[in-house]
Structures are given as structure tokens and as C-alpha cells.
Short mmCIF file of C-alpha atoms in Angstrom, two decimals:
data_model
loop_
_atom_site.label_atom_id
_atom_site.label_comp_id
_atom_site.label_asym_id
_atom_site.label_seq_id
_atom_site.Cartn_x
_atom_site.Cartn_y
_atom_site.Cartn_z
CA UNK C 1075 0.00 0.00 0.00
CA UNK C 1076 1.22 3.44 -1.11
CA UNK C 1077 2.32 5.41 1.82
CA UNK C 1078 0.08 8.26 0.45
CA UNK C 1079 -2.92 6.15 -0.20
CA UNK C 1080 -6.02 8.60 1.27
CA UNK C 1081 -7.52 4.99 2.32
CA UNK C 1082 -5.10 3.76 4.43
CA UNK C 1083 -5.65 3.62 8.32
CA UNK C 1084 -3.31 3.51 11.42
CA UNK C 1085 -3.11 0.30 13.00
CA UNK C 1086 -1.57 0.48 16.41
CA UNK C 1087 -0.71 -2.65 18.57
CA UNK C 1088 0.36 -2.93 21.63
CA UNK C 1089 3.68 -3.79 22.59
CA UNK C 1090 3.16 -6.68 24.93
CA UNK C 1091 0.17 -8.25 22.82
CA UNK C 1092 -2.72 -8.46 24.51
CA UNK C 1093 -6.12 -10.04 23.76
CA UNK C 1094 -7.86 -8.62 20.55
CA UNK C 1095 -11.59 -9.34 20.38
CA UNK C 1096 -12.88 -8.50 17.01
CA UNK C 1097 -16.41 -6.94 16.70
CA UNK C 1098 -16.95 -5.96 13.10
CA UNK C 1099 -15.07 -4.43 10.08
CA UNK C 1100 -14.69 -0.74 8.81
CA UNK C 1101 -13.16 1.61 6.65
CA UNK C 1102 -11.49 4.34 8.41
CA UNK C 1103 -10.23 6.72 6.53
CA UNK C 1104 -7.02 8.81 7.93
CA UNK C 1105 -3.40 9.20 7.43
CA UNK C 1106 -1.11 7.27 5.66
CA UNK C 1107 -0.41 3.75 6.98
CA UNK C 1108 1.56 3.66 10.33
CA UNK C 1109 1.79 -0.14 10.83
CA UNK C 1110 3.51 -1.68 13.84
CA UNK C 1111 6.60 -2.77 12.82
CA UNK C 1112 5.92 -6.46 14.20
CA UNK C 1113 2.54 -6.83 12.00
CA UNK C 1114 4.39 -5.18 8.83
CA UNK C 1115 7.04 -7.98 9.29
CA UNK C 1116 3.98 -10.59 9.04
CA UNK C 1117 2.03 -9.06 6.39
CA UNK C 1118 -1.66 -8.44 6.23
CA UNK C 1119 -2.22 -11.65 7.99
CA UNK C 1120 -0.75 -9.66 10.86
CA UNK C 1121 0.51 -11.33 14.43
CA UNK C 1122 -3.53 -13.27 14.45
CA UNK C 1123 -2.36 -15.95 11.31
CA UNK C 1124 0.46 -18.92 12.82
CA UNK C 1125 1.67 -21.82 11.46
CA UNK C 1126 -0.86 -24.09 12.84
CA UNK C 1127 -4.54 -23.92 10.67
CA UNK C 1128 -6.68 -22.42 13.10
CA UNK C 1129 -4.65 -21.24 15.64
CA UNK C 1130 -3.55 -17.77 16.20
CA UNK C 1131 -0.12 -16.77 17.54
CA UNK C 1132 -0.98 -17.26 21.15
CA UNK C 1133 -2.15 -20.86 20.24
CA UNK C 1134 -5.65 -20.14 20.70
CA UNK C 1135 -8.49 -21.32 18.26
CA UNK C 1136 -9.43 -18.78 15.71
CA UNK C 1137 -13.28 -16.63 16.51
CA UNK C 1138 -14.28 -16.66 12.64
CA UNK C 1139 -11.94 -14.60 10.94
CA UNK C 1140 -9.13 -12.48 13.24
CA UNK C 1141 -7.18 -10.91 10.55
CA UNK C 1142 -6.45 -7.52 12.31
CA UNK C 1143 -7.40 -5.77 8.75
CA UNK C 1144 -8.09 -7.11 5.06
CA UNK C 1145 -8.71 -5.01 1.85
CA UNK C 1146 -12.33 -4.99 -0.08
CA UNK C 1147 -13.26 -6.23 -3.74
CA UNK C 1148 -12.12 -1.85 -4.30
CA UNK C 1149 -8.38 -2.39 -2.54
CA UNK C 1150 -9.69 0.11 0.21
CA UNK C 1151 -8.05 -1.12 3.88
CA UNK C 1152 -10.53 -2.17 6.24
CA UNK C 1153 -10.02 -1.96 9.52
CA UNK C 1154 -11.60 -4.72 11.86
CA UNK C 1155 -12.58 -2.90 15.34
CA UNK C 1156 -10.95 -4.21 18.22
CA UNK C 1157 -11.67 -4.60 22.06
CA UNK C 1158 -8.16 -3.89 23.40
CA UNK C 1159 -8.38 -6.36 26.30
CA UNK C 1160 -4.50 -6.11 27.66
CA UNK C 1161 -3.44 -9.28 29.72
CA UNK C 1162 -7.14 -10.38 31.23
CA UNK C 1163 -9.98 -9.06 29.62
CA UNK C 1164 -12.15 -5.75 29.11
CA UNK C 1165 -11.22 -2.18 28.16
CA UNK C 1166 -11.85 -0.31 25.18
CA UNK C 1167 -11.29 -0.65 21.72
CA UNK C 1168 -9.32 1.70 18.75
CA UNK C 1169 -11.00 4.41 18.16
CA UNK C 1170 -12.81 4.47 21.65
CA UNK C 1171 -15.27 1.76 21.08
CA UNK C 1172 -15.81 -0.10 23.97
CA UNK C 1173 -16.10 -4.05 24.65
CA UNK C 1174 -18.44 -5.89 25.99
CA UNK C 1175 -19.22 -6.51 29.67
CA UNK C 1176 -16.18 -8.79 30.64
CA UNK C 1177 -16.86 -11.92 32.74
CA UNK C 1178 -14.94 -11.58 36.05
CA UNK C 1179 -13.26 -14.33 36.97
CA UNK C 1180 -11.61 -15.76 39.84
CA UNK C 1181 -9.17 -18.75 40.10
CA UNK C 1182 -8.94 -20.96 43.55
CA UNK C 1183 -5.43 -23.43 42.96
CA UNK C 1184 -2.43 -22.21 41.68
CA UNK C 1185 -1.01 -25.71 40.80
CA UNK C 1186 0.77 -26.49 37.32
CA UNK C 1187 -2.96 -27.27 35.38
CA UNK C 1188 -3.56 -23.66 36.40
CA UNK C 1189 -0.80 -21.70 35.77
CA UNK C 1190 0.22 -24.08 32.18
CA UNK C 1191 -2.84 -24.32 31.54
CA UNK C 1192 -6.00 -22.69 32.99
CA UNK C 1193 -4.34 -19.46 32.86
CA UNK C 1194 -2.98 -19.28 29.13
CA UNK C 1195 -6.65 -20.63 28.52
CA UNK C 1196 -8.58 -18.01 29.89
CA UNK C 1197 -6.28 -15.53 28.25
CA UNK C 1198 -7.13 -16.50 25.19
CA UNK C 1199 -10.52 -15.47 25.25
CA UNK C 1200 -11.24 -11.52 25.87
CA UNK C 1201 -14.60 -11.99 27.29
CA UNK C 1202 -12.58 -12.80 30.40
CA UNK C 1203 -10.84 -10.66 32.77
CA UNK C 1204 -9.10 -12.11 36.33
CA UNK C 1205 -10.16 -10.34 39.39
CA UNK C 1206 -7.95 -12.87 42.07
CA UNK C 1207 -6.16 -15.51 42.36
CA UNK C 1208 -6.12 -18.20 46.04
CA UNK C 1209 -4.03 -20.78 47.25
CA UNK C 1210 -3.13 -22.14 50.35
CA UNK C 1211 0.33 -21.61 49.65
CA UNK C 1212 0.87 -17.50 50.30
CA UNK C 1213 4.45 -17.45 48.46
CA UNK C 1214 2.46 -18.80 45.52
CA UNK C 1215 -0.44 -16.75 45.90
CA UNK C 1216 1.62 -13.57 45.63
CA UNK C 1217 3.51 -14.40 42.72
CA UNK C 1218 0.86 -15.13 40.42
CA UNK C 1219 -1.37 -12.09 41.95
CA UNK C 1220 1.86 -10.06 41.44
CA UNK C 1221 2.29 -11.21 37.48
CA UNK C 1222 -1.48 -10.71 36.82
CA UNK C 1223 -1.84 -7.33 38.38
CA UNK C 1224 -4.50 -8.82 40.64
CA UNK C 1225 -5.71 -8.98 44.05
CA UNK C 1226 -4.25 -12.40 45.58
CA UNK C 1227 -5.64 -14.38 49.16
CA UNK C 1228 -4.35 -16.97 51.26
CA UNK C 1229 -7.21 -19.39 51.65
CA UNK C 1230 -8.99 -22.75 51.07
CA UNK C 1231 -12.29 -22.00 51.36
CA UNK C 1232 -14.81 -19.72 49.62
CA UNK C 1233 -15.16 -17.48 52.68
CA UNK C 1234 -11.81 -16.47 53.05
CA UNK C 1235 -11.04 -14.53 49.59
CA UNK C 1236 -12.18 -11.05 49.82
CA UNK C 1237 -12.31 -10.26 46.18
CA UNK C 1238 -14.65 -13.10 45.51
CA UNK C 1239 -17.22 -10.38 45.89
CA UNK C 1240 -16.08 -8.87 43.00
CA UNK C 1241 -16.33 -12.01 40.53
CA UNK C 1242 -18.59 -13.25 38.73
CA UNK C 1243 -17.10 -16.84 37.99
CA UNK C 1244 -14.60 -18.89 39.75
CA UNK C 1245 -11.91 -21.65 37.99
CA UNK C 1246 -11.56 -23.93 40.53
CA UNK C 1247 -8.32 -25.95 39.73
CA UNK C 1248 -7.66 -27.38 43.60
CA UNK C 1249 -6.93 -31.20 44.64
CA UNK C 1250 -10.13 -33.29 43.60
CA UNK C 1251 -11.04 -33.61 47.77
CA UNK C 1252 -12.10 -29.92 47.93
CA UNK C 1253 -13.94 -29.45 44.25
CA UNK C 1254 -17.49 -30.16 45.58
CA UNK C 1255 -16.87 -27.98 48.93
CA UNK C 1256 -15.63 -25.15 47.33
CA UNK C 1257 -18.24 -25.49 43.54
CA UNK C 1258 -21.30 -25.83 46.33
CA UNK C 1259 -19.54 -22.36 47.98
CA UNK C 1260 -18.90 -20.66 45.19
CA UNK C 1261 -22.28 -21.47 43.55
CA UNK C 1262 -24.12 -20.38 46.71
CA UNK C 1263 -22.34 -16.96 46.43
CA UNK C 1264 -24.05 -16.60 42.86
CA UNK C 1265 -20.80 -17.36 40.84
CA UNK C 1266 -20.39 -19.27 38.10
CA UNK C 1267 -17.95 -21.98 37.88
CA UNK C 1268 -15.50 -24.28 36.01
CA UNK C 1269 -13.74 -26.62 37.95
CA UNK C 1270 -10.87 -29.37 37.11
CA UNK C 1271 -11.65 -33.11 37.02
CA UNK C 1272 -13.04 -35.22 38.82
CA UNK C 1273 -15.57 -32.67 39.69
CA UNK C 1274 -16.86 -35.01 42.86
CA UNK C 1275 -15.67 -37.73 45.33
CA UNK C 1276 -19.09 -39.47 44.62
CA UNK C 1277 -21.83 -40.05 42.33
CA UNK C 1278 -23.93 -38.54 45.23
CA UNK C 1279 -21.42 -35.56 45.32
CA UNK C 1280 -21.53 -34.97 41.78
CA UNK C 1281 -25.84 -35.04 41.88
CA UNK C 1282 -25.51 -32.43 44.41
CA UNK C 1283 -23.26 -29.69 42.89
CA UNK C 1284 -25.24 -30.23 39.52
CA UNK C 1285 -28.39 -29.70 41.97
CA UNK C 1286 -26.92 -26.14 43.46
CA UNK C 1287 -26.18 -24.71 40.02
CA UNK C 1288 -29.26 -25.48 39.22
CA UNK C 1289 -31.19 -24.21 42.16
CA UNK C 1290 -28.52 -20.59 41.88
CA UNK C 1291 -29.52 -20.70 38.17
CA UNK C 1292 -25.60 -20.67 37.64
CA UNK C 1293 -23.49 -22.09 34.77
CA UNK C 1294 -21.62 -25.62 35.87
CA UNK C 1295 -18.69 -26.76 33.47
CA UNK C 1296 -15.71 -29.64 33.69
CA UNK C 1297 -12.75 -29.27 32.10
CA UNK C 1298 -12.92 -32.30 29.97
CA UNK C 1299 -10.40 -30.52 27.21
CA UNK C 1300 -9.02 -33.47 24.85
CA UNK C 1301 -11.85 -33.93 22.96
CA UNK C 1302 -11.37 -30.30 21.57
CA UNK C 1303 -7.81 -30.70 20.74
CA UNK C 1304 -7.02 -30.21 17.31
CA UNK C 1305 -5.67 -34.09 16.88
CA UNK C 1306 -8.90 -35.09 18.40
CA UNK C 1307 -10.89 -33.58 16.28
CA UNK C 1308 -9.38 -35.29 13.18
CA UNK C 1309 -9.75 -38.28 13.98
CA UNK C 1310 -13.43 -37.15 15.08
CA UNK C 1311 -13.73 -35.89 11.73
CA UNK C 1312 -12.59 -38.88 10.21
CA UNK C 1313 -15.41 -41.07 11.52
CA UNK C 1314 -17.78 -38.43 10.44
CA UNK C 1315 -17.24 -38.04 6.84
CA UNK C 1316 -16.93 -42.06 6.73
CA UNK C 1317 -13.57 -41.76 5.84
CA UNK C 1318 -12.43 -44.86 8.64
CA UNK C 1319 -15.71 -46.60 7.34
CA UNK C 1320 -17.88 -48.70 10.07
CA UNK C 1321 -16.34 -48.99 13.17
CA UNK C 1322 -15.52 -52.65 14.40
CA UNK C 1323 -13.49 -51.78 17.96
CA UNK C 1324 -12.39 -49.15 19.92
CA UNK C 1325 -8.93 -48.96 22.25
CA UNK C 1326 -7.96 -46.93 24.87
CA UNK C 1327 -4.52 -47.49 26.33
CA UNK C 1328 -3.09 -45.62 29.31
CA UNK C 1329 0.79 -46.04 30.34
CA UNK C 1330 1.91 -44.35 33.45
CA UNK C 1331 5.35 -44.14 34.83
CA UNK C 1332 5.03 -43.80 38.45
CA UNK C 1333 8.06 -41.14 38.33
CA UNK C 1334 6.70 -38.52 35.95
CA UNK C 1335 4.94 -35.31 37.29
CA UNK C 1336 1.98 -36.45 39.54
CA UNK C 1337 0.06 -34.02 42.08
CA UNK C 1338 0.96 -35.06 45.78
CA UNK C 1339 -2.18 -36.15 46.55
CA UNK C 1340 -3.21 -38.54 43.91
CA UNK C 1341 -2.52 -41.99 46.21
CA UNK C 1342 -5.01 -40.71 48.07
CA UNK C 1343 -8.01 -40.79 46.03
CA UNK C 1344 -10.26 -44.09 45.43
CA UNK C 1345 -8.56 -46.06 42.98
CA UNK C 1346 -5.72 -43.23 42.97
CA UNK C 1347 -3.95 -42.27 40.09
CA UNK C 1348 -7.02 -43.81 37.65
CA UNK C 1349 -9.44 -41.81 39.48
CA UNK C 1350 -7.80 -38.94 38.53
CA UNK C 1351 -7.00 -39.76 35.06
CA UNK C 1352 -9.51 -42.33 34.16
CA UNK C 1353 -11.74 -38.94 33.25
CA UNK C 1354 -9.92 -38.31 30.38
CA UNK C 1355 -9.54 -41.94 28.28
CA UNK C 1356 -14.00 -41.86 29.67
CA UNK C 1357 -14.82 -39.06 28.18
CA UNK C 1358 -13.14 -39.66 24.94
CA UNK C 1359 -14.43 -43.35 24.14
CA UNK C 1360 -18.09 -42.04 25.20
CA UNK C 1361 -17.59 -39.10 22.69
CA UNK C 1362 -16.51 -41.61 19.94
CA UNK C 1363 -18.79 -44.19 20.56
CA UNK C 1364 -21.71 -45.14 17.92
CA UNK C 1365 -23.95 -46.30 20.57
CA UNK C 1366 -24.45 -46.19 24.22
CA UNK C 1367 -21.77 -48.27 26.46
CA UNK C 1368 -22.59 -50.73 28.39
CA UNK C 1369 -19.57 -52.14 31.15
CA UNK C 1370 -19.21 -56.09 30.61
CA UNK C 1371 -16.08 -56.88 33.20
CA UNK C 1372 -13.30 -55.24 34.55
CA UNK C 1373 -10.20 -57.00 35.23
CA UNK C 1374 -7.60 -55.24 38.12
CA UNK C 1375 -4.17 -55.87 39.56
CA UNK C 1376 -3.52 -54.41 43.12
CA UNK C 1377 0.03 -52.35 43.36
CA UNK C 1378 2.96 -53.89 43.63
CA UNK C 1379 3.95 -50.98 45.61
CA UNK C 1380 1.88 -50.87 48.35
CA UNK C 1381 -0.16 -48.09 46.39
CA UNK C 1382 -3.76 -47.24 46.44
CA UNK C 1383 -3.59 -47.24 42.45
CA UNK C 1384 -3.52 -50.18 41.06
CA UNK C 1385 -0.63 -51.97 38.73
CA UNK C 1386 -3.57 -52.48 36.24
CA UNK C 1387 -7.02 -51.68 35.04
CA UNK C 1388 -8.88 -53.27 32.64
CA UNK C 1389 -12.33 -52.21 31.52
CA UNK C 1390 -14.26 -54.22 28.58
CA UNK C 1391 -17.55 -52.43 27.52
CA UNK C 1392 -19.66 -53.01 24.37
CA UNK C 1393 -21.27 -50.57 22.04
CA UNK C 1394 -24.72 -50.52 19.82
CA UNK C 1395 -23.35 -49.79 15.89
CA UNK C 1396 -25.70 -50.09 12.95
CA UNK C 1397 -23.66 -52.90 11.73
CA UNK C 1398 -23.63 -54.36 15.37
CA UNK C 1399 -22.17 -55.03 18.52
CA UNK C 1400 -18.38 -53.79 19.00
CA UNK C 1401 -16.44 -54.20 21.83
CA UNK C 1402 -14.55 -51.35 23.60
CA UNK C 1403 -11.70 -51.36 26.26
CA UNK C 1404 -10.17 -49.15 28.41
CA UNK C 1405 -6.54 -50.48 29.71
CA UNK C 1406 -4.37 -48.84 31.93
CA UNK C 1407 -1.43 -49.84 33.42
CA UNK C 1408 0.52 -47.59 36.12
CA UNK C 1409 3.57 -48.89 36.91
CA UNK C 1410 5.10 -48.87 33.41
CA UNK C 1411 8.50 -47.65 32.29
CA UNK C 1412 6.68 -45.11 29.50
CA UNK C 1413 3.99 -42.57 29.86
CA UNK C 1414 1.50 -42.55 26.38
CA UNK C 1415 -1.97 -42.49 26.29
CA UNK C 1416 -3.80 -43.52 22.93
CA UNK C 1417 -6.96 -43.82 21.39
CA UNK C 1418 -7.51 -46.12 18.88
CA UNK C 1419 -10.34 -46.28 16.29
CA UNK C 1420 -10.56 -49.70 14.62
CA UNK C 1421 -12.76 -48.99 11.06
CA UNK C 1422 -13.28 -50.88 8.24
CA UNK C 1423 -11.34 -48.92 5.94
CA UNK C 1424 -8.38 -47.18 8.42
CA UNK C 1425 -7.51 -47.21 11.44
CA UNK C 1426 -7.68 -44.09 13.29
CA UNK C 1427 -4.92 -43.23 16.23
CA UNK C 1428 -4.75 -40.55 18.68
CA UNK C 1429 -1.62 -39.86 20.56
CA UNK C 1430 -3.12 -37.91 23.87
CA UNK C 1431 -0.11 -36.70 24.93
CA UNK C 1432 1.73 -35.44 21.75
CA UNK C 1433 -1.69 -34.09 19.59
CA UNK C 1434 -0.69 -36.40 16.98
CA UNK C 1435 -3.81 -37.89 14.88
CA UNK C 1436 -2.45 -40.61 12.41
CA UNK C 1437 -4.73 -42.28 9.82
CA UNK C 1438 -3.41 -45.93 8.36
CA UNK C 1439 -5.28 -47.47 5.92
CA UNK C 1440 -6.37 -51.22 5.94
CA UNK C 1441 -3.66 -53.27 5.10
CA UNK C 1442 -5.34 -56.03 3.29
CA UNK C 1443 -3.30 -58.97 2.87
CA UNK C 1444 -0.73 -57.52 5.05
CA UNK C 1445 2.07 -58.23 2.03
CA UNK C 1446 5.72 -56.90 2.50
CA UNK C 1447 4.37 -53.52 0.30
CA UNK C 1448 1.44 -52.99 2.75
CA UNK C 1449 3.60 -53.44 5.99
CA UNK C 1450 5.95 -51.19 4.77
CA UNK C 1451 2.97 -48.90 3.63
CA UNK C 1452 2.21 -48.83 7.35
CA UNK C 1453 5.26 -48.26 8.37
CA UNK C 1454 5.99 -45.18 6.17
CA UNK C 1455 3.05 -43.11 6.87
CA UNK C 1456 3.15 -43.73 10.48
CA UNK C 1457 6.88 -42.69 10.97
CA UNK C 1458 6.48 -39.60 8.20
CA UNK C 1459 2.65 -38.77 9.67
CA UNK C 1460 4.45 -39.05 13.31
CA UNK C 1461 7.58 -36.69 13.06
CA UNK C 1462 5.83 -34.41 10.79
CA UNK C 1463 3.16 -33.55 13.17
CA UNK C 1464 5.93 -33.65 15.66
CA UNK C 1465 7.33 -30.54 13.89
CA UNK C 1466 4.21 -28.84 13.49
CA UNK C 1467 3.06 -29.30 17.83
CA UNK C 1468 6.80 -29.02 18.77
CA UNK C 1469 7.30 -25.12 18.52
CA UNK C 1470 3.61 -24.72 20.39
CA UNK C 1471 4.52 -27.17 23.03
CA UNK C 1472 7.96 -25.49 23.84
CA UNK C 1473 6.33 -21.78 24.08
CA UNK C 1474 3.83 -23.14 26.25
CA UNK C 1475 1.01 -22.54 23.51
CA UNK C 1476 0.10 -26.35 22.97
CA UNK C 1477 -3.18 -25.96 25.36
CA UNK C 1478 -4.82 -29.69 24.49
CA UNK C 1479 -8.26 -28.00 23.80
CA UNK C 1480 -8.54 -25.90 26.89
CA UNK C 1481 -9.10 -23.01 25.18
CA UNK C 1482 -12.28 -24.28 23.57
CA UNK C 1483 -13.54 -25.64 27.36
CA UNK C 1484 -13.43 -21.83 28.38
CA UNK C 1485 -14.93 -20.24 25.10
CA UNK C 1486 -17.76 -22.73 26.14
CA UNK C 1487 -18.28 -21.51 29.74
CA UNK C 1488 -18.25 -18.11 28.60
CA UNK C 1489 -20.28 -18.61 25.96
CA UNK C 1490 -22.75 -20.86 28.38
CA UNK C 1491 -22.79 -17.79 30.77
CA UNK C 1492 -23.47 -15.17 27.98
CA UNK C 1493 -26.29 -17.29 26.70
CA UNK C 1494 -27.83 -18.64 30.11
CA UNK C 1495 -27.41 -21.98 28.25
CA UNK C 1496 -25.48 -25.47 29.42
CA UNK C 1497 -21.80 -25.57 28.36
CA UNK C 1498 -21.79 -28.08 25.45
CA UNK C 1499 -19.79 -31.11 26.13
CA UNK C 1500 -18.25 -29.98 29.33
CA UNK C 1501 -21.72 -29.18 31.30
CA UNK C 1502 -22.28 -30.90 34.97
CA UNK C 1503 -24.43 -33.54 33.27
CA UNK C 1504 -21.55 -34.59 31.07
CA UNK C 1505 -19.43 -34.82 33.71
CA UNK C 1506 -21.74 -37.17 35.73
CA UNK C 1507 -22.00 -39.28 33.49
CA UNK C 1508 -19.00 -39.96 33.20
CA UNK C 1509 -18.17 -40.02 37.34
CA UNK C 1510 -20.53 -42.92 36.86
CA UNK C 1511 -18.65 -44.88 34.70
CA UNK C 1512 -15.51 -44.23 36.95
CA UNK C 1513 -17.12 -45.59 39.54
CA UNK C 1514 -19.20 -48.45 37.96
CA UNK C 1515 -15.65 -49.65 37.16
CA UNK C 1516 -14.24 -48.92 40.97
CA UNK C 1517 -16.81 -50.49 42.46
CA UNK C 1518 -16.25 -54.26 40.45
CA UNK C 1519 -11.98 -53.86 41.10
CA UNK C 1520 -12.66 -52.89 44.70
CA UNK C 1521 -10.27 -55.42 46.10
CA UNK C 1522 -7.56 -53.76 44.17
CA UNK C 1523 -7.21 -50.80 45.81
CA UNK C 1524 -9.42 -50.66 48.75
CA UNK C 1525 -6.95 -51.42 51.53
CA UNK C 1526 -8.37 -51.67 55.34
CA UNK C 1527 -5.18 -49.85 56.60
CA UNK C 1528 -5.72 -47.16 54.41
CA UNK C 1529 -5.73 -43.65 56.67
CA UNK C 1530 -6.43 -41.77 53.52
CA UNK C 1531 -9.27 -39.79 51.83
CA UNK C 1532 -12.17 -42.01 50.82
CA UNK C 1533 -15.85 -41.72 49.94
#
């Protein structure tokens, strides 16, 4: 664009990148272009266009079209207008338009799912602005109230944060022992709320925080955030458009190595480590399911070191196709030397694989005969599928912008709260359901982790 082009329009961003929320496009004319120099060194695609299709540059999923300005079937610039909503959320927009009513929110836990991933979440969506941040531990507390600019408490209950009266949703992202506490608490105090999984201790937990958003007309949500992420949603896609062709199983395999990362507290939950992960590999198979699941048997293996979770789980349900019955399993296995969790959709055509942990999707075709050209067919676009998706994820995943679909859990809490509606796919009911299958399972491997001496937390 000519530098003396009457049409042009000033585009000013700010230096440390905030949240954009676009509200419409128009042509304002002015003086000649004055483009920041990191969009001009992007192009017209600007700092809102990355690498990965549907992503923007902070790793969040694209709102329609965020292209900070785009030129009409004339060449005239047109300006989008922006909500300028800095590092949480509200303010107003170029040219002194203003932004909607943010949602205040609140977050109780500062653990690692809250500041990787909660946090960067919630940022990504400008309808949100963070009021306060609690945890029990003060020197954590302060930091993270001290790099958000907000007000921070010391506490582990509802009634101890004073700028809870200034919210008007809380992200509860605590141990699993204090979720239905401090949802019923929050809820009472006219708040909405998210909260980590499991949302409950019990099935009879669950029915009554479900019950108290309901009674405080308040929005409920779970962050159940793999089935949003983008490998996820291939393979979802996949099934959809018939491309796998009738489904004849489904596999879910879970690996855990007992020395990765794990919360301090997860030996003491029922079932430990599965009952906190178990949501995830649930969830999924329910999502991808043709038909409703039904639990046949469950096969478990009590620790071989002296833990509550057990060496093994093994969960064999069957599903209601068009074509039939197919079975599908759920196998986990936590005292292994590797950490990979996998979904596996077994079609007539392809098979369809998820790698949880790395957002890879790959897509093998049926190998027929299984001749020496057909392995090796396999074995070519797995490796090249594999390490090319490898170097799409890995830049995301090392600037912290790989979020595994928790973006899209948050978009649908705010979007539940705008609306007065139930957050698709994450709502309280969801989430039951599945806390019913957890424990449906738990209840037939009792033996296997339900130890008399046991002076830990239990339902």
C-alpha cells in the first residue's frame, strides 16, 4: 500500500500483545499507513495468522476470521474494530469503542494445570478478565497475583477470599477432595464456575453440585479438554465423513510411569492415580462411541507398591453400531516404564490413532493382505505422519502454547454464561455421566485398591 494512499488507516498494537476481540469491520479513513513494525514484518495476515490452521499466535483457536485488517473487492483497507483487552480481559477498543461486559473471573489453585494451563486458557478469550487468584500456599499466591496485576488471598475455602465479591465466575483448579466444597460455595455466592476433574468424590457428590447450580440458576462446566484438541478432532472428523468406514473396535490405552509429574495427593483418592485420570480416556471413548456403552467386566491388579492405584485396570464395555455389537476397552497400566496415552479407532477402511499426549492424529489405511508392500505402507506413513506432526506441535509445546483444547472448554463456559445456556460437552451432566462410569468400574476392582489400613481420603 502506497504510503500516500487517502484509504489507508493507522493500526496500532500494543507492545506486549494483549487479547484482541474483534467486533466488526470498517473503513477508516485517515493518514497514511503507520503499521507496527511487528505486523508489517507478518504481512496483512498480521501477528492473528500462525503456522498451525486455526490457531492464532498465542495458540488459541481462531473466533471466525481475526485478521487484524483485510482489503475490499475496491483495494480500500478495512479496519476490523478491536476490544483492546491487555493481559485479562475488558477495556476499550481503537477508536474508543468499547467491549463488551467482561466476565470476572476468579481462580482458587495455583497448581501447574492452572498456571500451564487454565491461565494461558482463559487468556485466550477476551470476554474474560481475572479479578484474584487463592491458594493455600501465600508465596504462591503472591507471585501469580503479582504477574497478573491482581488482588491475591491466602485461603482454602470460599469465605476467606475477599475479592470473591467482585467475581462473577470462579476456575476452581484445587486437589479433587475440595472441588465439591468449594463449587457448592462458590455457587451459593451466585458465581459461576469451572472446575478441574473429577468434579466429585461421589456419584452422590456430583448429583448435588449439579443440583446447586441449578437451584442458583448458575453455569456448571468440567474441564474435559481433549476432545477439543485439534488431533482429536481429526480423527473425530474422520469417523464423520466415513472416511475410517464402520467402526468394528475401539482402544484406549493408558501407560503411566510412576516417576513422571503427579500431584501429591493422587494416592489418596479411590482407585488413585485412575481416578484422577480415568476422566480423560472416559470421556473420549463415550464421545466416539456409535452407541451407548454398556460395562461387561473389569479386570484389576492391586500395586505392587503398596499403592492405592492399582498396577492395572482393565475395563471391557460393548457398544450398539448399525452394523452391530463392538467391543470397547479401556486399559491402563501404572507402573510402566513409559507414559503414552492412545486412542484407537478400529474402522473398516483405516484405522484411526490418537496420541493424547503429543496431539498427533495418524490415519493408516487397511492393510489387506498384510504383504511386504502394505507393511511397509504402514510403516511409512506412520513414521512420516508421526515426526511431521511432531514438527508442526513441537514449537507450540515449547512456548507453552500447545493448550490440548482448553481453550475451547473456556470459550464454552463463557459462551454458556453469555447465553444462560449449558456448556456443550463440558456441562455438569456430562461430567456425571461420566463419574458414573468411573465408579461403575471402581466399584467391580474394589479389592484392588481398597486397603483396610488405608488412613487416607475415601468416599
Amino acid at each position: 500500500m502506497a504510503a500516500g494512499d487517502s484509504q489507508a488507516t493507522a493500526v496500532v498494537v500494543p507492545s506486549h500483545l494483549g487479547m484482541l476481540s474483534g467486533v466488526g469491520w470498517r473503513d477508516v479513513p485517515g493518514r497514511p499507513c503507520a503499521v507496527n513494525a511487528c505486523v508489517a514484518a507478518m504481512g496483512e495476515r498480521g501477528l492473528w495468522r500462525s503456522r498451525s490452521k486455526g490457531h492464532n499466535a498465542l495458540g488459541c483457536p481462531f473466533r471466525n476470521d481475526s485478521r487484524p485488517f483485510r482489503r475490499d473487492r475496491h483495494g480500500r483497507v478495512l479496519l476490523r474494530s478491536f476490544a483492546y483487552t491487555g493481559r485479562g480481559g475488558g477495556g476499550s477498543g481503537i477508536g474508543g469503542r468499547m467491549s463488551r461486559k467482561p466476565i470476572r473471573i476468579g481462580i482458587v489453585g495455583l497448581g501447574w494445570v492452572a498456571t500451564h494451563r487454565h491461565i494461558p486458557s482463559i487468556r485466550c478469550d477476551s470476554r474474560f478478565q481475572i479479578v484474584g487468584v487463592a491458594d493455600r500456599n501465600g508465596a504462591l499466591a503472591a507471585e501469580w497475583g503479582r504477574k497478573l496485576g491482581v488482588p491475591h488471598a491466602v485461603a482454602d475455602a470460599v469465605g476467606g477470599i475477599d475479592w470473591m465479591r467482585d467475581a462473577d465466575a470462579v476456575d476452581i483448579a484445587t486437589a479433587p477432595m475440595s472441588h465439591h466444597a468449594l463449587a457448592c460455595d462458590a455457587l451459593a455466592a451466585g458465581k459461576h464456575v469451572i472446575t478441574e476433574k473429577p468434579f466429585a468424590m461421589s456419584v452422590e457428590e456430583g448429583r448435588d453440585v449439579i443440583a446447586k447450580a441449578a437451584q442458583e440458576k448458575r453455569v456448571l462446566a468440567i474441564v474435559h479438554n481433549f476432545q477439543f484438541s485439534s488431533a482429536f478432532r481429526k480423527l473425530e472428523s474422520d469417523m464423520q465423513n466415513g472416511v475410517i468406514g464402520p467402526v468394528r473396535a475401539i482402544v484406549a490405552t493408558q501407560w503411566g510411569n510412576p516417576r513422571r509429574r503427579l500431584p501429591v495427593w493422587y494416592d489418596q483418592l479411590p482407585g488413585g492415580l485412575f481416578y484422577d485420570e480415568s476422566p480423560h480416556l472416559l470421556y473420549l471413548i463415550k464421545r466416539l462411541s456409535p452407541g451407548a456403552l454398556t460395562l461387561q467386566s473389569v479386570d484389576a491388579c492391586a500395586s505392587s507398591r503398596g499403592l492405592r492405584t492399582p498396577a492395572s485396570i482393565d475395563a471391557n464395555f460393548r457398544a450398539q453400531a448399525a452394523h452391530g455389537t463392538i467391543p470397547v476397552t479401556v486399559s491402563c497400566r501404572f507402573e510402566s516404564p513409559l507414559s503414552e496415552w492412545h486412542v484407537a479407532v478400529l474402522g473398516e477402511r483405516c484405522a484411526g490413532i490418537l496420541d493424547v499426549f503429543r496431539n498427533i492424529y495418524m490415519r493408516l489405511p487397511n492393510d489387506g493382505g498384510h504383504d511386504t508392500w502394505e507393511v511397509l505402507r504402514t510403516s511409512l506413513l506412520s513414521t512420516c505422519s508421526h515426526w511431521w506432526q511432531h514438527l508442526v506441535n513441537g514449537p507450540h509445546h515449547l512456548a507453552g502454547r500447545l493448550l490440548y483444547g482448553n481453550p475451547t472448554v473456556f470459550q464454552r463456559f463463557a459462551d454458556a454464561i453469555e447465553s444462560g445456556g449449558e456448556a456443550g460437552g463440558v456441562s455438569g451432566g456430562d461430567a456425571l455421566s461420566v463419574l458414573q462410569m468411573q465408579w461403575e468400574i471402581l466399584e467391580r476392582c474394589r479389592p484392588a485398591w481398597d486397603r483396610q489400613d488405608d488412613a487416607g481420603v475415601m468416599p
